[in-house]
CSV table of C-alpha atoms in Angstrom, one decimal:
chain,number,residue,atom,x,y,z
A,22,MET,CA,54.8,62.5,43.4
A,23,ASN,CA,54.5,63.5,39.5
A,24,PHE,CA,57.1,61.8,38.2
A,25,ALA,CA,56.8,63.6,34.7
A,26,SER,CA,58.6,66.3,37.2
A,27,LEU,CA,61.5,64.5,38.9
A,28,PRO,CA,64.2,65.4,36.0
A,29,ASP,CA,63.6,68.9,37.2
A,30,ARG,CA,62.9,68.4,41.0
A,31,ARG,CA,67.1,66.7,40.7
A,32,ALA,CA,67.7,69.8,38.8
A,33,ALA,CA,67.4,72.0,40.6
A,34,LEU,CA,68.4,70.3,44.1
A,35,ASP,CA,71.2,69.3,42.7
A,36,PRO,CA,71.7,69.9,39.3
A,37,ASP,CA,75.3,68.4,39.5
A,38,GLY,CA,74.7,65.7,40.7
A,39,ALA,CA,75.0,62.0,39.4
A,40,ALA,CA,71.8,60.6,37.2
A,41,VAL,CA,71.6,57.5,35.1
A,42,SER,CA,74.0,55.7,32.6
A,43,ASP,CA,74.5,53.3,30.9
A,44,GLY,CA,77.8,51.8,29.2
A,45,ARG,CA,77.7,54.7,26.4
A,46,GLN,CA,76.7,57.7,28.7
A,47,ALA,CA,76.4,59.2,32.5
A,48,LEU,CA,74.6,62.1,32.9
A,49,THR,CA,74.6,64.1,35.6
A,50,ASN,CA,71.0,65.9,37.1
A,51,VAL,CA,70.8,69.2,34.6
A,52,GLN,CA,71.8,66.7,31.9
A,53,LEU,CA,69.1,64.5,32.2
A,54,LEU,CA,66.4,67.2,32.3
A,55,ARG,CA,68.2,68.8,29.1
A,56,ARG,CA,68.0,65.6,27.1
A,57,VAL,CA,64.4,65.2,28.4
A,58,GLN,CA,63.2,68.1,27.7
A,59,ALA,CA,64.6,67.5,23.6
A,60,ALA,CA,63.2,64.2,23.8
A,61,THR,CA,59.6,65.2,25.0
A,62,ARG,CA,59.8,68.4,22.0
A,63,HIS,CA,61.0,64.9,19.2
A,64,LEU,CA,57.6,63.2,20.6
A,65,GLN,CA,56.0,66.1,20.3
A,66,ASP,CA,57.2,66.9,17.0
A,67,LEU,CA,55.9,64.1,16.1
A,68,GLY,CA,52.1,64.4,16.9
A,69,ILE,CA,52.3,62.2,20.7
A,70,GLY,CA,49.7,64.2,22.9
A,71,PRO,CA,48.1,62.8,25.9
A,72,GLY,CA,46.4,59.9,25.8
A,73,ASP,CA,48.5,58.2,22.9
A,74,VAL,CA,50.6,55.4,23.6
A,75,VAL,CA,54.3,55.7,23.1
A,76,ALA,CA,56.0,51.5,22.6
A,77,LEU,CA,59.6,51.4,23.5
A,78,LYS,CA,61.4,48.0,22.2
A,79,LEU,CA,65.1,49.1,23.3
A,80,THR,CA,67.7,47.4,25.2
A,81,ASN,CA,68.6,48.6,28.9
A,82,ARG,CA,70.1,51.8,28.0
A,83,VAL,CA,70.0,55.4,29.1
A,84,GLU,CA,67.3,56.5,26.6
A,85,PHE,CA,64.9,54.3,27.7
A,86,VAL,CA,64.3,56.7,30.7
A,87,LEU,CA,64.6,60.0,29.0
A,88,LEU,CA,61.4,58.1,26.9
A,89,LEU,CA,59.6,57.7,30.1
A,90,PHE,CA,59.6,60.8,31.6
A,91,ALA,CA,58.9,63.2,28.1
A,92,ALA,CA,56.5,60.6,26.6
A,93,TRP,CA,54.4,61.4,30.7
A,94,ARG,CA,55.4,65.2,30.6
A,95,LEU,CA,52.7,64.9,27.6
A,96,GLY,CA,50.4,63.0,28.8
A,97,ALA,CA,50.7,59.8,26.8
A,98,THR,CA,51.6,55.7,28.1
A,99,ILE,CA,54.7,54.3,27.7
A,100,THR,CA,54.7,49.9,26.6
A,101,PRO,CA,57.7,48.7,27.5
A,102,VAL,CA,58.5,45.7,24.5
A,103,ASN,CA,60.9,42.6,25.1
A,104,PRO,CA,63.1,43.3,22.3
A,105,SER,CA,63.2,39.3,21.8
A,106,MET,CA,60.0,38.6,21.2
A,107,THR,CA,58.8,37.1,17.7
A,108,ASP,CA,57.0,39.6,14.7
A,109,VAL,CA,53.7,38.2,15.9
A,110,GLU,CA,54.0,38.8,19.7
A,111,VAL,CA,55.6,42.3,19.0
A,112,ALA,CA,52.7,43.2,16.4
A,113,ARG,CA,50.3,41.3,19.2
A,114,GLN,CA,51.1,43.8,22.1
A,115,LEU,CA,51.5,46.5,19.5
A,116,GLU,CA,48.0,46.2,18.9
A,117,ASP,CA,46.5,45.1,21.2
A,118,SER,CA,48.1,48.5,23.1
A,119,GLY,CA,47.1,50.8,20.3
A,120,ALA,CA,50.3,51.9,20.6
A,121,ARG,CA,50.7,55.2,18.5
A,122,LEU,CA,54.7,55.0,18.0
A,123,LEU,CA,57.4,52.2,18.1
A,124,VAL,CA,60.7,53.6,19.3
A,125,GLY,CA,63.1,50.9,18.7
A,126,GLU,CA,66.6,49.9,18.2
A,127,ASP,CA,68.7,51.6,14.8
A,128,SER,CA,67.7,48.5,13.3
A,129,GLU,CA,64.5,47.7,13.6
A,130,ALA,CA,62.0,46.9,10.9
A,131,PRO,CA,58.9,48.1,10.6
A,132,ALA,CA,55.5,48.8,12.3
A,133,PRO,CA,52.4,47.5,11.2
A,134,ASP,CA,50.7,49.8,9.7
A,135,GLY,CA,49.6,52.9,11.1
A,136,ILE,CA,52.4,53.2,13.4
A,137,ALA,CA,55.4,55.3,13.5
A,138,VAL,CA,58.8,54.1,14.1
A,139,LEU,CA,61.6,55.9,15.6
A,140,ALA,CA,65.4,54.9,15.9
A,141,VAL,CA,66.0,55.6,19.6
A,142,GLY,CA,70.2,57.1,17.2
A,143,GLU,CA,67.9,59.6,15.7
A,144,LEU,CA,67.1,60.6,19.6
A,145,ARG,CA,67.1,64.7,19.7
A,146,GLU,CA,69.5,65.3,22.1
A,147,GLY,CA,70.1,69.7,21.6
A,148,ALA,CA,69.0,72.3,23.5
A,149,VAL,CA,65.6,73.3,22.9
A,150,GLU,CA,63.2,75.9,25.6
A,151,GLN,CA,62.0,75.1,28.7
A,152,ASP,CA,59.3,73.2,28.8
A,153,GLN,CA,56.4,73.4,31.1
A,154,VAL,CA,55.5,70.5,32.8
A,155,PRO,CA,51.9,69.8,33.2
A,156,PRO,CA,50.6,68.7,36.2
A,157,THR,CA,50.0,64.9,35.8
A,158,ASP,CA,46.3,63.4,36.7
A,159,PRO,CA,47.5,60.0,39.3
A,160,SER,CA,44.3,58.0,37.5
A,161,ALA,CA,46.4,59.1,34.0
A,162,LEU,CA,47.9,54.8,32.9
A,163,ALA,CA,51.6,55.9,33.0
A,164,LEU,CA,52.2,52.2,32.0
A,165,LEU,CA,51.1,49.2,30.2
A,166,ILE,CA,53.2,46.0,31.4
A,167,TYR,CA,52.2,42.6,29.4
A,168,THR,CA,52.2,39.4,31.3
A,169,SER,CA,51.0,36.6,30.1
A,170,GLY,CA,47.9,35.0,31.7
A,171,THR,CA,45.9,31.9,32.1
A,172,THR,CA,44.3,31.9,28.5
A,173,GLY,CA,47.4,31.8,26.8
A,174,VAL,CA,47.2,35.5,25.8
A,175,PRO,CA,49.2,38.8,27.3
A,176,LYS,CA,46.8,40.7,28.6
A,177,GLY,CA,48.3,45.2,29.4
A,178,VAL,CA,48.1,45.2,32.7
A,179,MET,CA,46.9,49.3,33.5
A,180,LEU,CA,49.5,51.4,36.3
A,181,ASP,CA,48.5,54.3,37.0
A,182,HIS,CA,50.3,57.1,37.7
A,183,ALA,CA,49.2,56.8,41.1
A,184,ASN,CA,50.2,53.1,41.7
A,185,ILE,CA,53.9,54.1,40.7
A,186,ALA,CA,54.6,57.1,42.9
A,187,ALA,CA,52.6,54.9,45.6
A,188,MET,CA,54.5,51.8,45.4
A,189,ALA,CA,57.7,54.0,44.1
A,190,ASP,CA,57.3,55.5,48.2
A,191,MET,CA,56.5,52.3,49.2
A,192,GLY,CA,59.9,51.1,48.5
A,193,ARG,CA,61.9,54.1,48.7
A,194,ARG,CA,60.9,53.5,52.6
A,195,ALA,CA,61.0,49.5,53.0
A,196,LEU,CA,64.6,49.5,51.8
A,197,GLU,CA,65.8,53.3,52.9
A,198,VAL,CA,68.1,54.5,49.9
A,199,GLY,CA,68.4,57.8,50.3
A,200,PRO,CA,70.4,60.2,48.0
A,201,ALA,CA,73.9,58.5,48.6
A,202,ASP,CA,72.7,55.4,47.5
A,203,ARG,CA,73.6,54.1,43.8
A,204,CYS,CA,71.2,51.6,42.3
A,205,LEU,CA,73.3,48.9,39.4
A,206,LEU,CA,70.1,47.8,36.9
A,207,ILE,CA,70.7,44.6,35.9
A,208,LEU,CA,67.0,43.2,34.8
A,209,PRO,CA,65.7,44.5,32.2
A,210,LEU,CA,64.0,47.8,31.0
A,211,PHE,CA,61.1,45.5,30.3
A,212,HIS,CA,59.5,44.4,33.4
A,213,VAL,CA,58.2,46.3,36.1
A,214,ASN,CA,61.0,46.1,38.7
A,215,GLY,CA,63.2,47.2,36.2
A,216,ILE,CA,61.2,50.2,35.7
A,217,VAL,CA,59.6,51.4,38.7
A,218,VAL,CA,61.9,49.0,41.8
A,219,SER,CA,65.2,49.6,40.1
A,220,THR,CA,64.4,53.2,38.8
A,221,LEU,CA,62.0,55.5,39.6
A,222,MET,CA,62.2,54.6,42.9
A,223,PRO,CA,66.1,55.2,43.3
A,224,LEU,CA,65.4,58.6,41.3
A,225,LEU,CA,62.9,59.9,43.7
A,226,ALA,CA,65.1,59.2,46.7
A,227,GLY,CA,68.4,61.3,45.5
A,228,ALA,CA,69.7,57.9,44.5
A,229,SER,CA,71.5,57.2,41.2
A,230,VAL,CA,70.8,54.0,38.7
A,231,THR,CA,73.7,52.9,36.6
A,232,ILE,CA,72.5,50.6,33.9
A,233,ALA,CA,74.4,47.2,33.1
A,234,ASP,CA,75.1,45.6,30.2
A,235,ARG,CA,73.5,42.1,30.0
A,236,PHE,CA,74.1,39.8,33.2
A,237,ASN,CA,77.3,37.6,32.7
A,238,PRO,CA,78.1,36.5,36.1
A,239,GLU,CA,81.8,36.7,34.7
A,240,THR,CA,82.1,39.9,34.4
A,241,PHE,CA,79.4,40.5,36.7
A,242,PHE,CA,81.7,41.4,39.9
A,243,ASP,CA,84.1,43.5,38.1
A,244,VAL,CA,81.0,46.2,37.1
A,245,VAL,CA,79.9,46.4,41.0
A,246,GLU,CA,84.3,46.5,41.9
A,247,ARG,CA,84.4,49.7,39.1
A,248,GLU,CA,80.9,51.0,39.8
A,249,ARG,CA,80.5,51.1,43.5
A,250,PRO,CA,76.6,50.3,43.7
A,251,THR,CA,75.0,50.3,46.8
A,252,PHE,CA,72.6,47.7,46.4
A,253,PHE,CA,70.6,45.9,43.0
A,254,SER,CA,68.0,43.6,42.1
A,255,ALA,CA,67.7,40.1,40.8
A,256,VAL,CA,66.3,36.6,40.0
A,257,PRO,CA,66.9,33.7,41.6
A,258,THR,CA,69.2,31.8,38.6
A,259,ILE,CA,71.0,35.3,38.6
A,260,TYR,CA,72.2,33.9,42.8
A,261,SER,CA,72.8,30.7,41.6
A,262,MET,CA,75.1,31.9,38.7
A,263,LEU,CA,77.0,33.6,41.1
A,264,ALA,CA,77.7,31.2,44.2
A,265,ALA,CA,78.3,28.5,41.5
A,266,LEU,CA,81.6,31.4,40.3
A,267,PRO,CA,85.1,29.4,40.8
A,268,ASP,CA,85.9,29.3,44.7
A,269,GLN,CA,89.1,31.8,44.0
A,270,VAL,CA,86.3,34.6,42.8
A,271,ARG,CA,86.6,36.9,46.1
A,272,PRO,CA,85.6,40.3,44.4
A,273,ASP,CA,85.2,43.5,47.0
A,274,THR,CA,81.5,43.5,47.9
A,275,SER,CA,82.2,45.9,50.1
A,276,SER,CA,79.7,49.1,48.2
A,277,LEU,CA,76.3,46.7,48.5
A,278,ARG,CA,73.9,47.6,51.5
A,279,PHE,CA,71.9,44.8,50.3
A,280,ALA,CA,71.2,42.7,47.7
A,281,VAL,CA,66.9,41.9,46.4
A,282,CYS,CA,66.0,38.8,45.7
A,283,GLY,CA,61.9,38.3,43.9
A,284,ALA,CA,60.6,36.8,40.7
A,285,ALA,CA,60.5,33.8,41.9
A,286,PRO,CA,61.1,31.2,44.7
A,287,ALA,CA,64.2,30.6,46.0
A,288,SER,CA,65.6,28.3,48.4
A,289,ALA,CA,66.8,29.3,51.6
A,290,ASP,CA,70.3,27.5,51.2
A,291,LEU,CA,71.3,30.1,48.2
A,292,LEU,CA,70.2,33.0,50.3
A,293,THR,CA,72.3,31.4,53.4
A,294,ARG,CA,75.1,30.6,50.5
A,295,PHE,CA,74.9,33.6,48.9
A,296,GLU,CA,75.6,35.8,51.6
A,297,THR,CA,77.7,33.7,53.6
A,298,ARG,CA,80.0,33.8,51.0
A,299,TYR,CA,80.0,37.4,49.6
A,300,GLY,CA,79.0,39.3,52.9
A,301,VAL,CA,75.9,41.3,51.1
A,302,PRO,CA,72.9,40.4,52.7
A,303,LEU,CA,70.0,39.4,50.4
A,304,ILE,CA,66.6,40.4,51.1
A,305,GLU,CA,64.0,38.5,49.7
A,306,GLY,CA,60.4,39.8,48.1
A,307,TYR,CA,57.3,38.8,46.2
A,308,GLY,CA,55.2,40.8,44.1
A,309,LEU,CA,52.9,40.2,40.9
A,310,SER,CA,53.2,43.1,37.5
A,311,GLU,CA,49.6,43.5,38.8
A,312,GLY,CA,51.1,45.2,42.2
A,313,THR,CA,53.2,47.7,40.5
A,314,CYS,CA,55.6,45.1,41.8
A,315,ALA,CA,55.9,44.5,45.0
A,316,SER,CA,54.1,42.9,47.8
A,317,THR,CA,56.5,41.7,50.5
A,318,ILE,CA,59.9,42.3,51.7
A,319,ASN,CA,62.4,41.2,54.2
A,320,PRO,CA,63.5,43.7,56.4
A,321,VAL,CA,66.7,45.5,56.1
A,322,ALA,CA,67.3,46.6,59.0
A,323,GLY,CA,64.9,44.4,60.9
A,324,PRO,CA,64.9,40.3,61.2
A,325,ARG,CA,64.9,38.6,57.8
A,326,ARG,CA,63.6,35.8,58.0
A,327,ALA,CA,64.7,32.7,55.4
A,328,GLY,CA,62.2,30.9,52.9
A,329,THR,CA,59.8,33.8,53.5
A,330,VAL,CA,59.0,36.5,51.6
A,331,GLY,CA,58.9,38.6,54.0
A,332,LEU,CA,56.5,41.5,55.8
A,333,PRO,CA,54.6,44.1,53.5
A,334,PHE,CA,55.3,47.4,52.5
A,335,PRO,CA,54.5,50.1,54.1
A,336,GLY,CA,51.2,50.8,53.1
A,337,GLN,CA,49.6,47.9,51.8
A,338,GLU,CA,47.6,44.4,53.2
A,339,ILE,CA,48.1,40.8,52.5
A,340,ARG,CA,45.6,38.0,53.4
A,341,ILE,CA,45.1,34.3,53.4
A,342,LEU,CA,41.5,33.2,52.2
A,343,ASP,CA,40.1,30.1,51.9
A,344,ALA,CA,38.2,28.4,49.3
A,345,GLU,CA,34.9,30.3,50.1
A,346,GLY,CA,36.4,33.6,50.5
A,347,SER,CA,36.8,33.7,54.5
A,348,GLU,CA,40.4,35.9,55.9
A,349,VAL,CA,42.0,32.1,57.2
A,350,PRO,CA,44.7,32.5,61.2
A,351,PRO,CA,48.0,32.3,60.5
A,352,GLY,CA,49.7,29.2,59.5
A,353,VAL,CA,47.3,28.2,58.0
A,354,ASP,CA,48.1,27.8,53.7
A,355,GLY,CA,45.0,30.1,51.3
A,356,GLU,CA,45.1,31.9,48.7
A,357,VAL,CA,47.4,35.5,49.2
A,358,VAL,CA,45.6,38.5,48.7
A,359,VAL,CA,46.3,42.1,48.2
A,360,ARG,CA,45.4,45.6,49.0
A,361,GLY,CA,46.8,49.3,48.2
A,362,PRO,CA,47.1,51.8,46.3
A,363,ASN,CA,49.9,50.1,44.1
A,364,VAL,CA,47.1,47.4,42.7
A,365,MET,CA,46.4,48.3,39.2
A,366,ARG,CA,43.5,49.7,37.5
A,367,GLY,CA,42.6,46.5,35.8
A,368,TYR,CA,44.0,44.9,32.2
A,369,LEU,CA,42.9,46.6,29.1
A,370,GLY,CA,40.1,46.1,27.2
A,371,ARG,CA,39.1,42.8,29.9
A,372,PRO,CA,36.6,43.9,32.0
A,373,ASP,CA,35.5,40.0,32.6
A,374,GLU,CA,39.1,39.8,33.5
A,375,THR,CA,40.0,42.4,35.3
A,376,ALA,CA,36.7,41.6,38.3
A,377,LYS,CA,37.9,38.4,38.3
A,378,VAL,CA,41.2,39.8,40.1
A,379,LEU,CA,40.4,43.1,41.6
A,380,VAL,CA,37.4,41.9,44.1
A,381,ASP,CA,36.4,44.9,46.2
A,382,GLY,CA,39.9,46.4,46.2
A,383,TRP,CA,41.6,43.0,46.4
A,384,LEU,CA,44.0,42.1,43.8
A,385,HIS,CA,43.5,37.1,44.0
A,386,THR,CA,47.2,36.8,43.5
A,387,GLY,CA,46.2,33.1,42.6
A,388,ASP,CA,49.2,32.9,44.7
A,389,VAL,CA,48.8,30.2,47.9
A,390,GLY,CA,50.6,30.8,51.3
A,391,ARG,CA,50.8,31.1,54.7
A,392,LEU,CA,51.0,33.9,57.0
A,393,ASP,CA,52.2,33.3,60.4
A,394,ALA,CA,51.8,35.5,63.6
A,395,ASP,CA,54.1,37.6,63.6
A,396,GLY,CA,52.9,38.5,59.8
A,397,TYR,CA,55.5,37.0,57.5
A,398,LEU,CA,54.5,35.6,54.2
A,399,THR,CA,55.6,31.9,53.3
A,400,LEU,CA,54.3,31.3,49.8
A,401,VAL,CA,53.9,27.2,49.7
A,402,GLY,CA,52.7,27.2,46.4
A,403,ARG,CA,51.8,29.7,43.3
A,404,SER,CA,48.9,29.9,40.3
A,405,LYS,CA,47.8,26.5,38.9
A,406,ASP,CA,49.9,26.0,35.7
A,407,MET,CA,52.5,28.9,36.2
A,408,ILE,CA,56.1,27.9,35.1
A,409,ILE,CA,58.8,30.2,36.0
A,410,ARG,CA,62.4,30.1,34.4
A,411,GLY,CA,65.2,32.3,35.7
A,412,GLY,CA,62.5,34.4,36.9
A,413,GLU,CA,60.3,34.7,33.6
A,414,ASN,CA,56.8,34.0,34.4
A,415,ILE,CA,55.5,31.6,31.5
A,416,TYR,CA,51.6,30.7,31.5
A,417,PRO,CA,51.5,27.1,29.1
A,418,LYS,CA,48.2,27.8,27.4
A,419,GLU,CA,50.2,30.1,25.3
A,420,ILE,CA,52.2,27.4,23.4
A,421,GLU,CA,49.5,24.9,24.7
A,422,ASP,CA,47.7,27.6,21.3
A,423,VAL,CA,50.9,27.5,19.5
A,424,LEU,CA,51.6,23.4,19.9
A,425,VAL,CA,47.7,22.4,18.3
A,426,SER,CA,48.0,24.7,15.4
A,427,ASP,CA,49.9,21.8,13.9
A,428,PRO,CA,47.8,20.4,11.9
A,429,SER,CA,49.5,16.9,13.1
A,430,VAL,CA,48.9,17.8,17.0
A,431,LEU,CA,45.1,16.9,18.5
A,432,GLU,CA,46.4,17.8,22.0
A,433,ALA,CA,49.0,19.5,23.8
A,434,ALA,CA,49.9,19.9,27.6
A,435,VAL,CA,52.9,21.5,28.7
A,436,ILE,CA,54.4,21.1,32.2
A,437,GLY,CA,57.6,22.6,34.0
A,438,VAL,CA,59.9,20.9,35.4
A,439,PRO,CA,63.2,21.5,37.4
A,440,ASP,CA,65.7,22.3,36.3
A,441,GLU,CA,69.8,23.5,38.3
A,442,LYS,CA,70.5,26.3,35.9
A,443,TRP,CA,66.7,27.9,35.3
A,444,GLY,CA,64.9,26.5,37.9
A,445,GLU,CA,62.0,25.5,36.0
A,446,VAL,CA,62.6,24.5,32.2
A,447,VAL,CA,59.5,23.8,29.6
A,448,VAL,CA,58.7,20.3,28.5
A,449,ALA,CA,55.7,19.7,25.5
A,450,TYR,CA,53.5,16.9,26.2
A,451,VAL,CA,51.8,15.9,22.6
A,452,GLN,CA,49.4,14.3,21.4
A,453,PRO,CA,48.3,13.5,17.2
A,454,ARG,CA,46.0,13.8,15.7
A,455,PRO,CA,44.4,10.0,14.5
A,456,GLY,CA,46.3,8.4,11.7
A,457,ARG,CA,49.2,11.4,11.4
A,458,THR,CA,52.9,11.5,12.6
A,459,VAL,CA,54.2,14.3,14.8
A,460,ASP,CA,57.4,16.1,13.4
A,461,SER,CA,59.4,17.7,16.1
A,462,THR,CA,61.3,19.2,14.4
A,463,ALA,CA,58.3,21.2,12.7
A,464,LEU,CA,57.2,21.8,16.7
A,465,ILE,CA,60.9,23.4,17.6
A,466,ASP,CA,60.0,25.4,14.1
A,467,LEU,CA,57.0,26.4,14.7
A,468,CYS,CA,57.3,27.5,17.8
A,469,ALA,CA,61.0,29.4,17.1
A,470,ARG,CA,58.7,31.0,14.8
A,471,SER,CA,55.4,31.9,17.4
A,472,LEU,CA,57.6,32.2,20.8
A,473,THR,CA,59.8,34.2,22.3
A,474,GLY,CA,63.3,31.8,23.3
A,475,TYR,CA,62.6,31.3,27.7
A,476,LYS,CA,59.0,29.7,26.4
A,477,ARG,CA,60.0,27.8,24.0
A,478,PRO,CA,59.7,23.8,25.3
A,479,THR,CA,63.1,22.4,25.6
A,480,SER,CA,61.8,19.4,24.8
A,481,TYR,CA,58.8,17.2,23.1
A,482,VAL,CA,56.9,14.0,23.8
A,483,VAL,CA,54.8,12.6,21.6
A,484,VAL,CA,52.3,10.1,23.7
A,485,ASP,CA,49.4,7.9,22.0
A,486,ALA,CA,47.1,10.0,24.8
A,487,ILE,CA,47.4,12.7,27.1
A,488,ALA,CA,45.9,11.5,31.4
A,489,LYS,CA,43.3,13.4,31.9
A,490,ASN,CA,41.1,13.7,35.4
A,491,ALA,CA,37.7,12.0,35.9
A,492,VAL,CA,36.3,15.9,34.3
A,493,GLY,CA,38.0,15.2,31.1
A,494,LYS,CA,40.2,17.8,32.3
A,495,ILE,CA,44.5,17.0,31.3
A,496,ASP,CA,45.7,15.8,34.6
A,497,LYS,CA,49.4,18.2,34.8
A,498,VAL,CA,49.5,16.7,38.7
A,499,SER,CA,49.3,13.2,36.7
A,500,LEU,CA,51.4,14.3,34.6
A,501,ARG,CA,54.1,16.0,36.2
A,502,ALA,CA,54.9,13.5,38.3
A,503,SER,CA,54.7,11.1,35.7
A,504,HIS,CA,57.0,13.3,33.8
A,505,ALA,CA,59.4,13.6,37.6
A,506,ALA,CA,59.6,9.5,37.8
A,507,ALA,CA,60.2,8.7,34.1
A,508,SER,CA,63.2,11.1,34.3
A,509,ALA,CA,64.8,9.6,37.5
A,510,SER,CA,64.7,5.7,36.0
A,511,SER,CA,66.0,7.0,33.2
């Protein structure tokens, strides 16, 4: 599938059919095509062409979708930027990706030298001559999705057009999505799920997309009743908030065929409580940005198994390997590895790190799981130290690097601790340099300048020495255990 020409195909098949909308505007298929053509000409006039990278630092809005298609029509690549990131984090992503243009909200500050800035409110809308969409090379880079890593430095996940086409088609088939469907997008468009599974997949299937405003549990079901979506995707934190609404909240959810739960582990109890209360089947899945979002999903029509993350998507393979790299039988724990046309090309500019996770065509996830006799995957662990807060992946090394930049800090160890609302929150343990005193207020200010809000520790614990294991490495297993014991006794 050439996604650059998808607006043309939709406009030809159903000119007046609904395509994409947000709280400000609603576009039919032919209107979508005309707006994409105008945006394409605008980018072209700004000098964007094949191989260039366009950064989108935008909230969820129709223009994000327009710019996706516009960039692809020119052979360019999109890198989404989280609007809540600090200037330091944004500059790092722009430099690493080699972005030539940053499209931001109308109040966007100037970009680093050499990068042009376009305010989204200035994006052209007028009619232009019909453009010719060149065939897209399936191996051309479509998306650069930045994800944190164990090194603490975010890496650019390279997804080509073949990757996104495969994932969108897999999702369409697995979730049985067709022209009658309407997806409600509530996850951020800077995530690969928001782009591929919640936007491109339904548009490929002939369905429409409604982009919701920022999630608010008190108004969410008002949106559902007004827009009448047939499905949406969210993280466990969102379902937990909705399940905790007052008993008198009894919305009309009859339009919803199902909802997808992913990005973090969800308890079987949460799935059951949500489904029982609202009458909406909750379909749990699993995946990574490196796999273009999703690798397993519980069936929509077939048997769903609570506590598992389901079966492989059509066209993907899952294996479980032991420490020596040999495949283990059903019921035995090991590392989850994935193979399929959805697996990334690699990490931008990081061949060594790419070689560690892509081995003979298999993506080594670092997650621990087991398959049952029917092929359903159960996750029993995850990448060693990763913290998942409200569906956001956080790697402690990035935070620890910020903390030790304070001259009073000798060492830092960051762990995730259980939290009823977010699943996990970040706690930092810091050891002072000899003769120095750690100022927690200074650390709070330092993290506020350097880290996105969800990555910032909720508390700082100053200790004389941070626990080490037998080989002298920080022992986070014992640190988490001692923190849990201290919390239980307080």
